[in-house]
XYZ file of C-alpha atoms in Angstrom:
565
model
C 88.430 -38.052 48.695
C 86.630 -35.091 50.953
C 84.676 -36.732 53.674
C 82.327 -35.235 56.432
C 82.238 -36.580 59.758
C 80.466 -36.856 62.597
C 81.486 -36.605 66.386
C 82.894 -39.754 68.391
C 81.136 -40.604 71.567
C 84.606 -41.178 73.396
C 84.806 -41.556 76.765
C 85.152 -38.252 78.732
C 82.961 -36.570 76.133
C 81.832 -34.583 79.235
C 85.144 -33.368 79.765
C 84.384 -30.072 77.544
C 81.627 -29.181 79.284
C 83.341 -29.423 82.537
C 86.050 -27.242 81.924
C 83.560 -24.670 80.377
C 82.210 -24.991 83.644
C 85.258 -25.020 85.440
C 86.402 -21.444 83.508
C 83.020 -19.464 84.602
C 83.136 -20.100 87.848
C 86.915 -19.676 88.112
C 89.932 -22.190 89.595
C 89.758 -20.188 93.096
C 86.253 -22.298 93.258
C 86.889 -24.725 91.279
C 90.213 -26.519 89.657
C 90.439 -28.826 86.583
C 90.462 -32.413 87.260
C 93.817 -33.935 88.735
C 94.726 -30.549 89.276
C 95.468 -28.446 93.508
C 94.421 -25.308 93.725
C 96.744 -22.660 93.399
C 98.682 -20.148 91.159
C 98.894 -23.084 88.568
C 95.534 -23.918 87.968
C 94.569 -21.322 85.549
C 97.195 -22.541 83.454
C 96.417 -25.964 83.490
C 92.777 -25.374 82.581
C 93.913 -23.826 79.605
C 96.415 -26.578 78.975
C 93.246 -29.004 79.211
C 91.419 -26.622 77.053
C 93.958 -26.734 73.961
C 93.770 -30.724 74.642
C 90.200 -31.332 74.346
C 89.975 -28.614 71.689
C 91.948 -31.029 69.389
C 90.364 -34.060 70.411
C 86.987 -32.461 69.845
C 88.090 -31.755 65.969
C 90.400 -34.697 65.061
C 87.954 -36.970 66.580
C 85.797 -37.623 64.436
C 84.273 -41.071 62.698
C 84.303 -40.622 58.301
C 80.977 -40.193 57.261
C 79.500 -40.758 53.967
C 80.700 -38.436 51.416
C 78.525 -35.913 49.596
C 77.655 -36.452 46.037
C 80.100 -34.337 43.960
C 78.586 -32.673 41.202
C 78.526 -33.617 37.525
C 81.318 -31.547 35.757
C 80.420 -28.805 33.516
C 78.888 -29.158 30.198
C 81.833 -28.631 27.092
C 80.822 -25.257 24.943
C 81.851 -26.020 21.637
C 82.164 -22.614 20.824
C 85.049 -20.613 19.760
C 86.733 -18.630 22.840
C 86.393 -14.846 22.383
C 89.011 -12.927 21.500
C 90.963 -11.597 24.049
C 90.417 -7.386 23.437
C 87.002 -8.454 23.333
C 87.042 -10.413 26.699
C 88.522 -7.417 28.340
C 86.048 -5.379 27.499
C 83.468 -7.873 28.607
C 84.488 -7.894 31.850
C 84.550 -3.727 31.990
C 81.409 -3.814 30.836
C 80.082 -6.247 33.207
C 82.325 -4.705 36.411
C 79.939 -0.967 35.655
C 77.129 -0.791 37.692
C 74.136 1.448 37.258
C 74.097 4.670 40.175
C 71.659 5.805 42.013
C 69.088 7.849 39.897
C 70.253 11.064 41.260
C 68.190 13.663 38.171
C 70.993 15.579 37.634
C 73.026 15.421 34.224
C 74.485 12.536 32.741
C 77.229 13.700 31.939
C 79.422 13.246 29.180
C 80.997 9.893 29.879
C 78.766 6.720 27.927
C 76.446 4.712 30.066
C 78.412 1.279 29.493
C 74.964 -0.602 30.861
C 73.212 -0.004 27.640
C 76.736 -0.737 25.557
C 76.363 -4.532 27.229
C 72.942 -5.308 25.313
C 74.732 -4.298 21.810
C 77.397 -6.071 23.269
C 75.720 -9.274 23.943
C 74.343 -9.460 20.519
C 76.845 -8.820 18.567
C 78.704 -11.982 19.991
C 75.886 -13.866 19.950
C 75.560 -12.967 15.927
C 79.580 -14.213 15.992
C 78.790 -17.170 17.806
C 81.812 -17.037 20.716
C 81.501 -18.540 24.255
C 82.411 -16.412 26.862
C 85.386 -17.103 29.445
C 84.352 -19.152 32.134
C 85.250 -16.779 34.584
C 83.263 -14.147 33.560
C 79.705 -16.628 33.987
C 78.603 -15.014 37.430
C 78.781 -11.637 36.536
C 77.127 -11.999 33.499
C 74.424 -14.258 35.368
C 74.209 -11.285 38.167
C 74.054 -8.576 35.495
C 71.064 -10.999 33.763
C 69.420 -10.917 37.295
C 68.791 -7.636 37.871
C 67.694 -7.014 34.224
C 64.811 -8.879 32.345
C 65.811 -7.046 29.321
C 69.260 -8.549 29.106
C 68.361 -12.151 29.761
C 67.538 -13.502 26.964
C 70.573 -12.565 25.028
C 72.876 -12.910 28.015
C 71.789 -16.333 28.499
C 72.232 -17.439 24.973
C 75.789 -16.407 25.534
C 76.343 -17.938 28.703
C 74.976 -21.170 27.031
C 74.862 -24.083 28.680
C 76.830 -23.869 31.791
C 74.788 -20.896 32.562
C 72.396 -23.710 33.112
C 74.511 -25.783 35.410
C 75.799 -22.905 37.888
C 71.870 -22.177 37.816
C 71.714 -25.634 39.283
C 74.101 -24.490 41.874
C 72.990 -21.317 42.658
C 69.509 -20.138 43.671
C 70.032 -16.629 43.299
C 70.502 -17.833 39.576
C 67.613 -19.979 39.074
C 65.894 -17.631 36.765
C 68.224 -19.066 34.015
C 66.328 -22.420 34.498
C 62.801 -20.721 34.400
C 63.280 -18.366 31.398
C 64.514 -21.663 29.523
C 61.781 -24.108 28.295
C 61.566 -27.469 30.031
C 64.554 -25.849 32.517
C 67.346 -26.214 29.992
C 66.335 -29.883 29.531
C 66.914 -30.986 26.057
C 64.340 -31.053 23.545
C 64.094 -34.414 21.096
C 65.168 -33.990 17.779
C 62.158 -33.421 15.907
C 62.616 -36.730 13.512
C 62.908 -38.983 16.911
C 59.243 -39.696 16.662
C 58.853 -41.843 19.867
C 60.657 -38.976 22.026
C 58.709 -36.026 20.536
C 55.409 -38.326 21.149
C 56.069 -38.581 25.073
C 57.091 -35.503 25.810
C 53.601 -33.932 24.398
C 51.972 -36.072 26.451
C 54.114 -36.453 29.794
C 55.958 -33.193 29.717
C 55.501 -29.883 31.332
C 53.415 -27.332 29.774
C 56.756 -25.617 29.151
C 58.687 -28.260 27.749
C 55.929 -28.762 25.349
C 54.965 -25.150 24.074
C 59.093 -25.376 23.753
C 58.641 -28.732 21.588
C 55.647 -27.403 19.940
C 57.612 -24.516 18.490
C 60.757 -25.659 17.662
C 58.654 -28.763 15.801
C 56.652 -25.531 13.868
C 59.681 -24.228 12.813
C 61.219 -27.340 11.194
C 57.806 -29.084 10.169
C 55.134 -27.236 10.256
C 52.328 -29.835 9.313
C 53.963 -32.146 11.954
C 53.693 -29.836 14.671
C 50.069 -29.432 13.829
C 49.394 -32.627 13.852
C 50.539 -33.424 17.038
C 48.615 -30.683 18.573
C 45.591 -32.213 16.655
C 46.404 -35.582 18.852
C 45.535 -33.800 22.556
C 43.525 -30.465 20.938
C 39.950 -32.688 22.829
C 41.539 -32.568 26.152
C 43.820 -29.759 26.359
C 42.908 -26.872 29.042
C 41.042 -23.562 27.166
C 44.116 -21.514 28.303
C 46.460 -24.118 27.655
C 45.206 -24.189 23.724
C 45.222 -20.694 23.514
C 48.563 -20.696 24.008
C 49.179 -23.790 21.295
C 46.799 -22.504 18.673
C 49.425 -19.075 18.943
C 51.958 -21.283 18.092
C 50.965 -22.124 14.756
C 51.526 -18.254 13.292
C 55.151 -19.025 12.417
C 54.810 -21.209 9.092
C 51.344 -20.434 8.659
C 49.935 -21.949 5.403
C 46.925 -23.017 3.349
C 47.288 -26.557 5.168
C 46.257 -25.501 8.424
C 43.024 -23.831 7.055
C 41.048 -27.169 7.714
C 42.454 -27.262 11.890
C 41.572 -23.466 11.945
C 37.997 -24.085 10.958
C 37.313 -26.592 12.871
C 38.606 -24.691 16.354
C 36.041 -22.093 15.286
C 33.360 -24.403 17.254
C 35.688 -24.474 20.133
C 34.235 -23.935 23.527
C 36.509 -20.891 24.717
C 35.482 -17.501 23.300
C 39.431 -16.738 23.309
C 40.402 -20.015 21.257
C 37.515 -18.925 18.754
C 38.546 -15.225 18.132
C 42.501 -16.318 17.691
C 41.278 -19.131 15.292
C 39.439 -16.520 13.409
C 42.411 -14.215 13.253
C 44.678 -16.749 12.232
C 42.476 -17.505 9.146
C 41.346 -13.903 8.205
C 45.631 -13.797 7.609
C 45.463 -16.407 5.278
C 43.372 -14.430 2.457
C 42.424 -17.301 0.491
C 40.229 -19.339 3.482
C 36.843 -19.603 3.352
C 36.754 -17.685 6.373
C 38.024 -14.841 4.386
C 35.795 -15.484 1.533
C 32.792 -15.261 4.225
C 34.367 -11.949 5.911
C 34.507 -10.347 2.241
C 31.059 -10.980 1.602
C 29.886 -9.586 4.748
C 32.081 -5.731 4.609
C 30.927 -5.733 0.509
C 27.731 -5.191 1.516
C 28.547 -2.517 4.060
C 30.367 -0.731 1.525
C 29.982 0.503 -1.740
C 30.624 3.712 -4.382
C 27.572 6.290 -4.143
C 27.618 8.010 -7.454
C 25.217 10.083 -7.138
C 26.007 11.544 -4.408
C 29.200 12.153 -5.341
C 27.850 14.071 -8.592
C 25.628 16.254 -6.473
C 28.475 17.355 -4.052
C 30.609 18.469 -7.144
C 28.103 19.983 -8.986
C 27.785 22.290 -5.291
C 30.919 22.674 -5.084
C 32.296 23.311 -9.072
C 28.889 25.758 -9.374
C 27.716 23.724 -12.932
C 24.853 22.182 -14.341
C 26.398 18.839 -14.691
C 25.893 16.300 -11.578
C 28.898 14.127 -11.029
C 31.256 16.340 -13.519
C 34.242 18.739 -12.541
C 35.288 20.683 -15.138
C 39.342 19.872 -15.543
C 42.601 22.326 -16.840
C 41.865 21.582 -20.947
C 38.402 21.364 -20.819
C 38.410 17.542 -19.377
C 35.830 16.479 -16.901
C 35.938 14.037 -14.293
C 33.608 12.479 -11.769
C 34.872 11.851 -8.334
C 33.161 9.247 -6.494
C 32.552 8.804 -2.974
C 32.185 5.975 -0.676
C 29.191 5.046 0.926
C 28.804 2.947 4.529
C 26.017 0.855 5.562
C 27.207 -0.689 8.647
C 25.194 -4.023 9.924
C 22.282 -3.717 12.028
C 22.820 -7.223 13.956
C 25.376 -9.837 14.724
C 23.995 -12.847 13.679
C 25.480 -16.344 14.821
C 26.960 -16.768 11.427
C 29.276 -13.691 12.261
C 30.264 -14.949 16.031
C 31.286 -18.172 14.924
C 33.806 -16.736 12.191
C 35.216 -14.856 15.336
C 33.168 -11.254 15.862
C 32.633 -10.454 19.148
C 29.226 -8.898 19.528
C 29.372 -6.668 22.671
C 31.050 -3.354 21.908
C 33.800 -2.108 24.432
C 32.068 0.953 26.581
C 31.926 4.236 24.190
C 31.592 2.322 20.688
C 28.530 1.963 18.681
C 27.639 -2.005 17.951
C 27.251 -1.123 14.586
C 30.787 0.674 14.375
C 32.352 -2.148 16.365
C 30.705 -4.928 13.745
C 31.478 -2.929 10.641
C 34.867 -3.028 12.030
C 35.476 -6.292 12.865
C 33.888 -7.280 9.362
C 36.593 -4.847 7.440
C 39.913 -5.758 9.384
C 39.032 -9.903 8.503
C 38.202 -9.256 4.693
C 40.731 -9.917 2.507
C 42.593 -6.487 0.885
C 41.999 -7.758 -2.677
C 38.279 -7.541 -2.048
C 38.389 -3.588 -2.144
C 40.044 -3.386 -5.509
C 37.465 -5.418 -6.976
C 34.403 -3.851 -4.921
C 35.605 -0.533 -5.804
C 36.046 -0.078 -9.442
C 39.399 -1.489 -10.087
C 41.156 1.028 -8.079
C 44.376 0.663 -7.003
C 45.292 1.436 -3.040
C 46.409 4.887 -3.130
C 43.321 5.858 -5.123
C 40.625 4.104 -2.505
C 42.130 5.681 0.283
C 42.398 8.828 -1.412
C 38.204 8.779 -1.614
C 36.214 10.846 0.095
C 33.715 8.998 2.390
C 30.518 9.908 3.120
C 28.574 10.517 6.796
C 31.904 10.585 9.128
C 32.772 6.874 8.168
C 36.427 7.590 7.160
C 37.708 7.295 10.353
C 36.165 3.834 11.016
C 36.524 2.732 7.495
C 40.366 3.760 7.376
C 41.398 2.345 11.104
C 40.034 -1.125 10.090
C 42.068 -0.817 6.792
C 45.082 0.034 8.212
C 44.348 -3.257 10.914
C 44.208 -5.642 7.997
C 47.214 -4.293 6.219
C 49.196 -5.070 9.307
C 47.024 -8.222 9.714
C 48.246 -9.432 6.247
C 51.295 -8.159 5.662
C 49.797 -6.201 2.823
C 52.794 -3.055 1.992
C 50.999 -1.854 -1.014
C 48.110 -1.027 1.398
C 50.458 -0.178 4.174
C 51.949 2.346 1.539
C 48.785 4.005 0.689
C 47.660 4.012 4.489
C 50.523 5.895 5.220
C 50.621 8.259 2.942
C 53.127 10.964 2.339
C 55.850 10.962 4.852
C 55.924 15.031 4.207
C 52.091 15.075 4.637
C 50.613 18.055 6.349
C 49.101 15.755 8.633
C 51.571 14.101 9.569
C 50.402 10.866 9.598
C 48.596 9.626 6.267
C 44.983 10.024 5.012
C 44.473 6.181 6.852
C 46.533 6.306 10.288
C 44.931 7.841 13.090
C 47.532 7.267 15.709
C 51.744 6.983 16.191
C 51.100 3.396 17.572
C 49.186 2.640 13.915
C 51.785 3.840 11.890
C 54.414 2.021 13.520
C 52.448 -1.086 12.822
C 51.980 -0.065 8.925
C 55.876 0.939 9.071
C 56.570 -2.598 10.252
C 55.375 -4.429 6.915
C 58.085 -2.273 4.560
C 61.288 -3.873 3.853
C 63.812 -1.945 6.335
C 65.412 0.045 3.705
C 61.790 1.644 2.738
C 61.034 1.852 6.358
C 63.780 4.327 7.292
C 63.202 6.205 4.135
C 59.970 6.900 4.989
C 60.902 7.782 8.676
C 63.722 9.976 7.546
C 61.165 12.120 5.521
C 58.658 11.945 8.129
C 61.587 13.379 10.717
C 62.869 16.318 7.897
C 58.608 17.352 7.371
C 57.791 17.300 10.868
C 60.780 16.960 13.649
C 61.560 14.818 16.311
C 58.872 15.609 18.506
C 56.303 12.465 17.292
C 59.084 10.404 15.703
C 60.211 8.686 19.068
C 58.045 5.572 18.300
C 58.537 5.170 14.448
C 62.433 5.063 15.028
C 61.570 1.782 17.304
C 60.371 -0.159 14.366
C 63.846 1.040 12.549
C 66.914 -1.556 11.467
C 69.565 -1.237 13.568
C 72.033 0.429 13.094
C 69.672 3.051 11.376
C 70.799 3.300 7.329
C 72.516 6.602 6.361
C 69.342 8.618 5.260
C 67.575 7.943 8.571
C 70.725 8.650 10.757
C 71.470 12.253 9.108
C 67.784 13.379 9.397
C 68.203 12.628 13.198
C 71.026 13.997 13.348
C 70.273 17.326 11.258
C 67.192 17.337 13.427
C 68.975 17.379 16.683
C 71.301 20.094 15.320
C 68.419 22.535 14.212
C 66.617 21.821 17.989
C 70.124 22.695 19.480
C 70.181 25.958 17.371
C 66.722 26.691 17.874
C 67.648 26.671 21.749
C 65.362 24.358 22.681
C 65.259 22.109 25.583
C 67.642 19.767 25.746
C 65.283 17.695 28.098
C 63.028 17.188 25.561
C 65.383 15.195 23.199
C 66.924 13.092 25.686
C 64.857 9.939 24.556
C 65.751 10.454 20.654
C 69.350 11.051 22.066
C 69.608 7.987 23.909
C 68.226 6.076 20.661
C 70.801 7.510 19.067
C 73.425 6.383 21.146
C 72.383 2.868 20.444
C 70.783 3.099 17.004
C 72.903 5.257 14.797
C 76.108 3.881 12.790
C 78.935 4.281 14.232
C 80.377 5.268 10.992
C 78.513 8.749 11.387
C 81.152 9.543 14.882
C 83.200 11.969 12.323
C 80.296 13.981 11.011
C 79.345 14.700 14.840
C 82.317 16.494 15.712
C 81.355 20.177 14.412
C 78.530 19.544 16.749
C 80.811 19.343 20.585
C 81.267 23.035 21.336
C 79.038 24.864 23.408
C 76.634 26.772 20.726
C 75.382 30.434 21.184
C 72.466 30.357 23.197
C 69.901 32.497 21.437
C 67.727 35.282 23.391
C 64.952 32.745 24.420
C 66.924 29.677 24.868
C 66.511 27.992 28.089
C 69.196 28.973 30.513
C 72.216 26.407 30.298
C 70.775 24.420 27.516
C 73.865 25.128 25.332
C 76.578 23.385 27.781
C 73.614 20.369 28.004
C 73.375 20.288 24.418
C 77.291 19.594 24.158
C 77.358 17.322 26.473
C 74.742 15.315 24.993
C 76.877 15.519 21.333
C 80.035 14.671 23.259
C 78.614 11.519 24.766
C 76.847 10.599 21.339
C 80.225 10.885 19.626
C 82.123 8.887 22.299
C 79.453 6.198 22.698
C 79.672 5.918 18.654
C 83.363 5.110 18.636
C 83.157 2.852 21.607
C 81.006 0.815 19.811
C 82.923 0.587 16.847
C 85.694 -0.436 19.105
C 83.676 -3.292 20.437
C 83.004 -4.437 17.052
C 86.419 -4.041 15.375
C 87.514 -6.406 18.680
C 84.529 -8.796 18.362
C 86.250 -9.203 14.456
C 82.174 -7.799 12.783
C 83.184 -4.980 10.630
C-alpha cells in the first residue's frame, strides 16, 4: 500500500544545514566535520552531501495513507465500434484556429462534424472508450453548445473524473442534484424528502422527471410546499408543469392566479389560456367577442364604392352571381378592470403601444381559436384571415392570432396564418415578422414544414429563409434540400456574393442528407463569372460546393461506422 511520510527528527538533523553552510563559504574557510583542511576537503563535503541526501529521503516515519478513491462507475453500454472510435478521437484531436477572416477553405470544419457526431451515438446508445473521457470533457469545456450531448455520452464516469478534476466540474453543475441519483418516482418516502431537504436543483430535476412519468403526482407534490416556496423559486416549478399538461391541472392553475408574484400570475394564466377548454379560456373568449365582430354594413358600402352599383353589400360575380364580402370590425377595451389582471393581463403597455392595443391583444392571444369560427359566421381559418379589417386593426388583430396558434398548437390556424408559401409577400396575410413564422412553422408536422419552406425558398430565395430552415427536421427531406440547393446554384450563376450565403452554406453542411453528395458534383468547377460578378467569387463559390460535398460524405462515413443507415 502507497504511504506518505513525514521527516524523522534524527539526531544530527542539523547536519544538512551545516554542510549547506559549509559549501557557501567554501572548505579553504571552513571543512566538513571530522575532516583537515586541504586538497581533500571538497571532496569529502560532497561525499557527506550524497550521505545526508539519502538519509534525508529514506528517513522517513509511514504516515497515514490517503483515502484512495472509489473506482469508476460500470457503463453498461455497448463499446463503440472500433472505425467509429477512431474517428472519435480525430474528431476530438481538431482544434478550432485562430479566426483569421480569410477563406475557409475547402477542407470540412471537423468541430461542427463532433455535435452530429455526438448525437448520432447518443441515438445508438454506445459508451465511449475510456480513454477518450478527457478530451471529450475538454472539448465540452470550451463549448456550452456541446455539453449537453457530450455529457450524455460520457455518462457517468464523466461524473466521477469531474470529481477529480476541477477544470471539469462543469459536468457536475450542468447535471441536476450534481449527478446524484434521483429516486425512482414509485419510492414514495425518497421522492417525499428530497422535495423537502434537497437542493433547488435536485428538486426542479425530481420535479420533472416525476412530470414526465406521473403527471398528477408531480403536481401534487408541488401542491404540498406551493405556501412556502420562494416567488422565483415557483416560477420556475409552475414552468414545469407544461410537459403533460391536462384538464387535471386546471383547478392548481386557477388557484395560482391569486398568487402574490405578478410573474407566477401571468405564467398561470398562460398555462391555462393553452388548455382551451378552462374557464379561464371561456372568460378570455368572452372578453375579445366583444372587441370583435362582422360590420356588414360597412362592408356593403365599401363594395358598392368600389363595384360602382346601386346595391350596398353586393359585388356583381362572372355569371351574374353576387356576393357580399364582409369586413371585420374592432372595438378594443377602454379599461383593464381587475377581472382582466387576475386572469393574467398586464395593464401597463410597454413604451410605444397604445393600452387599448396592448389589452385587445392580450385578450385575443388567451381566447380560445374555436371562438372565431363561431363569432364569425361559421368561417373556416383561411376565410377569417382572408377578411378585410376595418380602421388599421389587421395588424394587431392578425399578430395576436398568429400568438395563439403557436400558443395552442393550433396548425389549421397556423396554416391559414401563413399563407401561401409563394405569396407575394412573402410571409402570409397573418405573419408580420421571420421570427413569427418560424413559430407558426413549428406547429406543422416536419414533413409539411419543409414543404412549405421549400416553396417559400423557390418564390423568394435564400435571402430571408436563414431562420425558417432552423425550425427544419434534420437532415432536411428531399424537397427542402434541392430548393437549397437549386437556390445556391442560381446565386452562384447570378454571380453573387459568395459572402452572403455563407450562413445557408454552413446549414447545409450540417442539415442536408448526405444522400444528396452525388447531385453536388456538377456544381465543383469554378463557374464563369458574369460581367458584374464580384471579383473572385467564382473560385469562392467552388470552394464552398467542394467543402459541402466533402462534409456530406464524411458524414455518411460517420454514420455507416456508427452502424445508423
Amino acid at each position: 500500500m502507497t504511504r506518505t511520510s513525514t521527516p524523522v527528527d534524527a539526531p544530527g538533523a542539523d547536519a544538512w544545514e551545516g554542510l549547506v553552510t559549509t559549501a557557501l563559504l567554501g572548505t579553504d574557510r571552513r571543512t566538513p566535520p571530522g575532516t583537515a583542511p586541504g586538497p581533500d576537503a571538497p571532496l569529502a563535503l560532497l561525499d557527506a552531501a550524497a550521505v545526508e541526501t539519502v538519509r534525508r529521503r529514506a528517513g522517513l516515519r509511514p504516515a497515514r495513507a490517503a483515502e484512495r478513491p472509489q473506482a469508476a462507475p460500470e457503463d453498461s453500454r455497448p463499446a463503440l465500434p472500433p472505425a467509429a472510435a477512431r474517428r472519435l478521437a480525430l474528431l476530438l484531436a481538431d482544434r478550432p484556429g485562430p479566426s483569421g477572416g480569410g477563406r475557409r477553405g475547402a477542407a470540412p470544419d471537423l468541430t461542427e462534424l463532433l455535435p452530429q457526431w455526438l448525437a448520432v451515438a447518443n441515438a445508438r446508445g454506445f459508451a465511449p472508450p475510456p480513454q477518450v473521457l478527457p478530451a471529450l470533457l475538454d472539448a465540452a469545456r470550451g463549448r456550452t453548445d456541446l455539453r449537453p450531448a457530450a455529457l450524455e455520452f460520457a455518462g457517468p464516469r464523466a461524473l466521477w473524473l469531474a470529481r477529480l478534476n476541477p477544470d471539469w466540474r462543469f459536468a457536475l453543475r450542468a447535471t441536476p442534484g450534481g449527478g446524484a441519483a434521483l429516486p425512482h418516482v414509485q419510492d414514495d418516502d425518497s421522492v417525499r424528502q428530497l422535495w423537502q431537504e434537497g437542493l433547488f436543483a435536485e428538486r426542479v430535476a425530481l420535479l420533472s422527471a416525476l412530470r414526465s412519468r406521473t403527471p398528477a403526482a408531480a403536481r401534487d407534490l408541488l401542491a404540498t410546499t406551493w405556501g412556502t416556496e420562494r416567488a422565483e423559486d415557483r416560477l420556475m416549478f409552475l414552468d414545469s408543469l407544461r410537459e403533460g399538461l391536462g384538464p387535471d391541472d386546471e383547478p392548481f392553475l386557477e388557484q395560482t392566479l391569486a398568487d402574490r408574484s405578478r410573474n407566477v400570475r401571468a405564467t398561470a394564466a398562460e398555462l391555462l389560456s393553452a388548455l382551451p377548454g378552462s374557464a379561464l379560456a371561456a372568460r378570455m373568449a368572452v372578453r375579445a367577442e366583444a372587441c370583435v365582430a362582422i360590420d356588414h354594413m360597412r362592408s356593403a358600402q365599401q363594395q358598392a364604392t368600389e363595384a360602382g352599383g346601386d346595391i350596398p353589400g353586393r359585388t356583381t360575380q362572372p355569371g351574374g352571381t353576387t356576393q357580399t364580402t364582409a369586413t371585420i370590425a374592432v372595438e378594443a377595451p377602454h379599461e383593464c378592470d381587475p377581472g382582466m389582471e387576475r386572469d393574467g393581463v398586464v395593464a401597463k403597455a410597454p413604451a410605444g403601444r397604445g393600452e387599448r392595443s396592448w389589452w385587445f391583444g392580450q385578450l385575443v392571444e388567451a381566447a380560445p381559436l374555436g371562438t372565431w369560427s363561431r363569432r364569425l359566421g361559421g368561417r373556416t381559418p383561411r376565410e377569417i384571415v382572408a377578411l378585410p379589417v376595418a380602421d388599421g386593426w389587421q395588424g394587431e388583430l392578425h399578430a395576436a392570432w398568429c400568438r395563439a396558434a403557436v400558443r395552442q398548437r393550433d396548425a389549421a390556424w397556423s396554416r391559414a396564418l401563413l399563407g401561401d408559401p409563394s405569396a407575394p409577400e412573402a410571409g402570409g396575410p397573418g405573419a408580420v415578422s421571420l421570427a413569427e413564422r418560424a413559430k407558426l412553422l413549428g406547429t406543422l408536422g416536419a414533413a409539411e414544414r419543409a414543404e412549405w419552406v421549400a416553396g417559400f425558398i423557390a418564390a423568394h430565395g435564400l435571402s430571408e429563409a436563414f431562420q425558417l430552415l432552423g425550425v427544419c427536421a434534420v437532415p432536411w427531406a428531399a424537397p427542402l434540400g434541392r430548393a437549397v440547393v437549386d437556390a445556391l446554384n442560381i446565386a452562384r450563376d447570378a454571380g453573387s456574393y459568395p459572402w452572403s450565403f455563407s450562413g445557408v452554406m454552413g446549414l447545409a453542411e450540417r442539415c442536408l442528407d448526405p444522400s444528396e453528395a452525388a447531385r453536388l458534383d456538377g456544381l465543383l468547377a469554378v463557374p464563369d463569372e458574369p460581367e458584374n460578378a464580384s471579383p473572385g467569387a467564382g473560385g469562392y463559390w467552388a470552394e464552398a460546393f467542394q467543402r459541402l460535398v466533402t462534409t456530406l460524405r464524411l458524414r455518411a462515413a460517420m454514420a455507416e461506422e456508427l452502424g445508423a443507415a
